[in-house]
PDB file of C-alpha atoms in Angstrom:
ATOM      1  CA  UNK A 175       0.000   0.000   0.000  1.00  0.00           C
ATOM      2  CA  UNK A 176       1.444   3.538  -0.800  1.00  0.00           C
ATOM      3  CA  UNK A 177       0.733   6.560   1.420  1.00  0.00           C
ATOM      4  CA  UNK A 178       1.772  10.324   1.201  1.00  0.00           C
ATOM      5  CA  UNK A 179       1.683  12.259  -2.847  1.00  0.00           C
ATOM      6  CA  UNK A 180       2.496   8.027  -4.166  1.00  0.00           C
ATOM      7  CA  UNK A 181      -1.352   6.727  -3.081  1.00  0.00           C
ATOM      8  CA  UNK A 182      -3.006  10.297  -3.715  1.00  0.00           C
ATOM      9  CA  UNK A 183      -1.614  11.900  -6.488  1.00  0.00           C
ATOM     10  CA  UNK A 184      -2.519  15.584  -6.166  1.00  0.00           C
ATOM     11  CA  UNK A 185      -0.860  17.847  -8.349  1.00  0.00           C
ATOM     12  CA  UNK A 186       1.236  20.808  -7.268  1.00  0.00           C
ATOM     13  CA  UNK A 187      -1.543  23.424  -7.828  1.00  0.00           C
ATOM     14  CA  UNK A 188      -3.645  21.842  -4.853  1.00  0.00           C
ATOM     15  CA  UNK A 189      -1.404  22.364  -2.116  1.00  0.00           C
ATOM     16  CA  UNK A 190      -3.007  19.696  -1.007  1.00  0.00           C
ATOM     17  CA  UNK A 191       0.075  17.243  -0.957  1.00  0.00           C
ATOM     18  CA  UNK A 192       1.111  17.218   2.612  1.00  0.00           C
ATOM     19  CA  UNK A 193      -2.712  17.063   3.933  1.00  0.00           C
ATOM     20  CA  UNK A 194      -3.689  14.142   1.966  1.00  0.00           C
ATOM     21  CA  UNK A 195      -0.135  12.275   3.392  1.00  0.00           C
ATOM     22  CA  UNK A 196      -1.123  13.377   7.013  1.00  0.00           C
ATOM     23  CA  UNK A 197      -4.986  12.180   6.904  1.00  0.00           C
ATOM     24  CA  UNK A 198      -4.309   9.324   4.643  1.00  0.00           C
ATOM     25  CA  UNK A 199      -1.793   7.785   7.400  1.00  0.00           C
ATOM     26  CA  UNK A 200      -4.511   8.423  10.315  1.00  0.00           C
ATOM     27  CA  UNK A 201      -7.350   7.183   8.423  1.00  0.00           C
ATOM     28  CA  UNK A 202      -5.065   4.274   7.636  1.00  0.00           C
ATOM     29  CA  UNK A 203      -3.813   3.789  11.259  1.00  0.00           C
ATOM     30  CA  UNK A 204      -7.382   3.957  12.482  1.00  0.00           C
ATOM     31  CA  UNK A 205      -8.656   1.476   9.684  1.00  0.00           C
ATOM     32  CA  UNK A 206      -5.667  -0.676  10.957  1.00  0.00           C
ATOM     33  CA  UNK A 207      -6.229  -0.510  14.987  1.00  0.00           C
ATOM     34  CA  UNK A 208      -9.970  -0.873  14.796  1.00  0.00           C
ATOM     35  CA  UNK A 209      -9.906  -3.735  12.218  1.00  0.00           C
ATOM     36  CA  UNK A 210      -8.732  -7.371  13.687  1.00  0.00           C
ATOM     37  CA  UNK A 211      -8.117  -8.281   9.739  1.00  0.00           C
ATOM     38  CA  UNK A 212      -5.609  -6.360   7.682  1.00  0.00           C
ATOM     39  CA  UNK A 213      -8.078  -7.043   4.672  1.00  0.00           C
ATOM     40  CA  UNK A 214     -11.141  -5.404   6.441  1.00  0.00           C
ATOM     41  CA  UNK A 215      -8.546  -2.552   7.289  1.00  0.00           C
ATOM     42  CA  UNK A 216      -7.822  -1.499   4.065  1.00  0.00           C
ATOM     43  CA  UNK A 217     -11.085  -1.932   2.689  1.00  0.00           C
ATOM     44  CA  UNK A 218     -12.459   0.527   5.202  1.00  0.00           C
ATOM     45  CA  UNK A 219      -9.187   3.005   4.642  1.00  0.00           C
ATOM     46  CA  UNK A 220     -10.477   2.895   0.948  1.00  0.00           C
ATOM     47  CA  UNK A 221     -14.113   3.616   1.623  1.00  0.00           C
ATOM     48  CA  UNK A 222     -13.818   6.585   4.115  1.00  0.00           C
ATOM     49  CA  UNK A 223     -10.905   8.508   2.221  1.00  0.00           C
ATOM     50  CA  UNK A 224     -11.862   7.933  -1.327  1.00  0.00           C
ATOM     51  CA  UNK A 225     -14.508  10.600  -1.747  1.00  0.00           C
ATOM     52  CA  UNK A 226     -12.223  13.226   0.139  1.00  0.00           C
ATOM     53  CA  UNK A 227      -8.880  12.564  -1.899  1.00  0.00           C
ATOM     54  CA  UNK A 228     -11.041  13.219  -5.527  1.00  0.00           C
ATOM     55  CA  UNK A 229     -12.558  16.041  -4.040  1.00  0.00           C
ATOM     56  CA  UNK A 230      -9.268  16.777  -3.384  1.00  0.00           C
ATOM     57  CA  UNK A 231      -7.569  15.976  -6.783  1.00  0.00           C
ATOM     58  CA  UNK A 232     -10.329  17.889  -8.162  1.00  0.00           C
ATOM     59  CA  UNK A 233      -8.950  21.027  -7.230  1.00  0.00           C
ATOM     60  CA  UNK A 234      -6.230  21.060 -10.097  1.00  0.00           C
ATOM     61  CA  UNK A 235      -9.142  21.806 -12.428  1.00  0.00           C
ATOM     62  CA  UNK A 236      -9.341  25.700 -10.998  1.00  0.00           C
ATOM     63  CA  UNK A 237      -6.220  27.535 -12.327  1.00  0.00           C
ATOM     64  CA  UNK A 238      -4.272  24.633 -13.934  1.00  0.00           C
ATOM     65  CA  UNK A 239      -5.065  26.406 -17.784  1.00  0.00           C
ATOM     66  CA  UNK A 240      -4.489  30.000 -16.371  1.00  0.00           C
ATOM     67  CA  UNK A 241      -1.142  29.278 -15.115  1.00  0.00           C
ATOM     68  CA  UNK A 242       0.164  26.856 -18.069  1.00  0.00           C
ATOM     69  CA  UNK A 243      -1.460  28.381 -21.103  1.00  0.00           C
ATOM     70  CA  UNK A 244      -1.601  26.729 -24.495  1.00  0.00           C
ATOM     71  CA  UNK A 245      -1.373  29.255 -27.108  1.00  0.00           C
ATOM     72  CA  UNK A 246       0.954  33.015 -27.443  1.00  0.00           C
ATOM     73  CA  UNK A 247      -2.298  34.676 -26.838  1.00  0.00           C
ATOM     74  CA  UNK A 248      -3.572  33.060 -23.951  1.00  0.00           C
ATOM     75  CA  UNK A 249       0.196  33.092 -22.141  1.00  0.00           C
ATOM     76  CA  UNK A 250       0.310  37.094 -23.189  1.00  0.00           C
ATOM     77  CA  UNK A 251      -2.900  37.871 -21.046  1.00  0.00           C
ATOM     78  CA  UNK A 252      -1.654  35.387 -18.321  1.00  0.00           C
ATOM     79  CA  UNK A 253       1.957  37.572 -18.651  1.00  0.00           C
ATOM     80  CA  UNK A 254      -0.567  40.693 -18.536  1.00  0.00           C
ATOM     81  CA  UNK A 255      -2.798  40.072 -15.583  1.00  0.00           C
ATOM     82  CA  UNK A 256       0.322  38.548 -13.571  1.00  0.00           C
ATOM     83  CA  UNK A 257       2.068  42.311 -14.663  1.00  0.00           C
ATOM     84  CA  UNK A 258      -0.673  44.624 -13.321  1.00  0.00           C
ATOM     85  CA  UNK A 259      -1.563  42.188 -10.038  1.00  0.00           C
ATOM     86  CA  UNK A 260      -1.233  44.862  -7.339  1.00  0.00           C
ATOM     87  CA  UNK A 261      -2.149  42.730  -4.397  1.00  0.00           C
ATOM     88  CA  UNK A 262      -3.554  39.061  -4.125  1.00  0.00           C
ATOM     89  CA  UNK A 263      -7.230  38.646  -4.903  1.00  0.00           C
ATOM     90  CA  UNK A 264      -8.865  36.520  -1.901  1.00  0.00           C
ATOM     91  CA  UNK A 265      -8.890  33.378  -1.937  1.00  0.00           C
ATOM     92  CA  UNK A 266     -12.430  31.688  -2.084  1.00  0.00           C
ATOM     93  CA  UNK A 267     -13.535  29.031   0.745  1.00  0.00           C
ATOM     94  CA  UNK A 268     -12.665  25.643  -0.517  1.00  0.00           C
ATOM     95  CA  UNK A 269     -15.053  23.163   0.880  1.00  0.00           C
ATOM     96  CA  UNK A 270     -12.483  19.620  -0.433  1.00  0.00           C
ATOM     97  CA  UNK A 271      -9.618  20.874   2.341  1.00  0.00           C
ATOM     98  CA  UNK A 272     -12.447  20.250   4.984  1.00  0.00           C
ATOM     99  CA  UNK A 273     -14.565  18.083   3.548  1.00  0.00           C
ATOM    100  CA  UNK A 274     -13.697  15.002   5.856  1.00  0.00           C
ATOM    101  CA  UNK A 275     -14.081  14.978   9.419  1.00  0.00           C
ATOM    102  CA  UNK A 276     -11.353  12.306  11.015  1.00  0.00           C
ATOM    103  CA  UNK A 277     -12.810   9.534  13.707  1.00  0.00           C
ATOM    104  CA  UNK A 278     -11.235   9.853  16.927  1.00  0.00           C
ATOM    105  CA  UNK A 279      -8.709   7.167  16.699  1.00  0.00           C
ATOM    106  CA  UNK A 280      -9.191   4.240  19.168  1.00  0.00           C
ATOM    107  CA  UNK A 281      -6.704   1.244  19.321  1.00  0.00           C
ATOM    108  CA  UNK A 282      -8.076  -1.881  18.428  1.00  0.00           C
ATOM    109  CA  UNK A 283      -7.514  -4.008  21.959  1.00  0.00           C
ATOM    110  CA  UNK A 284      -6.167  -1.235  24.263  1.00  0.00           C
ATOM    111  CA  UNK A 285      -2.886  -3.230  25.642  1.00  0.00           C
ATOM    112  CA  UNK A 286       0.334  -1.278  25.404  1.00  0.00           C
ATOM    113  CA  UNK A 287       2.646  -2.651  22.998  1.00  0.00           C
ATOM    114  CA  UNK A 288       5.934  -4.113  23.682  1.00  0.00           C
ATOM    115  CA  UNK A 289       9.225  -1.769  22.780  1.00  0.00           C
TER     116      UNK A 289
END
């Protein structure tokens, strides 16, 4: 099983790299302690972070042609608006960075484990 950017694949305009590494390896350990079978583990890992990481993923969709143009014209008003950009324009609410609310993480028999 992969975790961090290898299992989630966001691209670079996200910013959502380091997020989806952090909850993907809680959701996982939580999957893991609450499930007696690996198998059962991963399956629920899978189920409960699938819908957040596209919704996630999704987010290269909004700016990913305005920042890596196709044509002269298009990268000439890209070169213009970055030119006259005074200050930065706000940033709107994005509803995929807290779309997932994590399970408080229980282990699955409660005995310490040997060092």
């Amino acid at each position: 099983m992969l975790v961090g950017d290898a299992a989630y694949a966001p691209s670079f305009l996200t910013g959502q790299g380091s997020s989806l590494a952090l909850v993907g390896a809680y959701m996982l350990a939580n999957a893991l302690a609450t499930h007696g079978d690996h198998a059962a583990a991963l399956a629920a890992h899978e189920r409960g972070l699938r819908a957040f990481v596209a919704m996630n993923q999704a987010l290269v969709d909004n700016g990913g042609a305005t920042l890596f143009p196709t044509t002269a014209r298009a990268r000439e008003r890209r070169n213009t608006m970055l030119r006259d950009l005074v200050t930065l324009p706000p940033a709107p609410a994005k509803p995929a960075h807290s779309a997932l609310t994590l399970p408080e993480f229980r282990s699955g028999s409660g005995r310490r484990r040997a060092r």
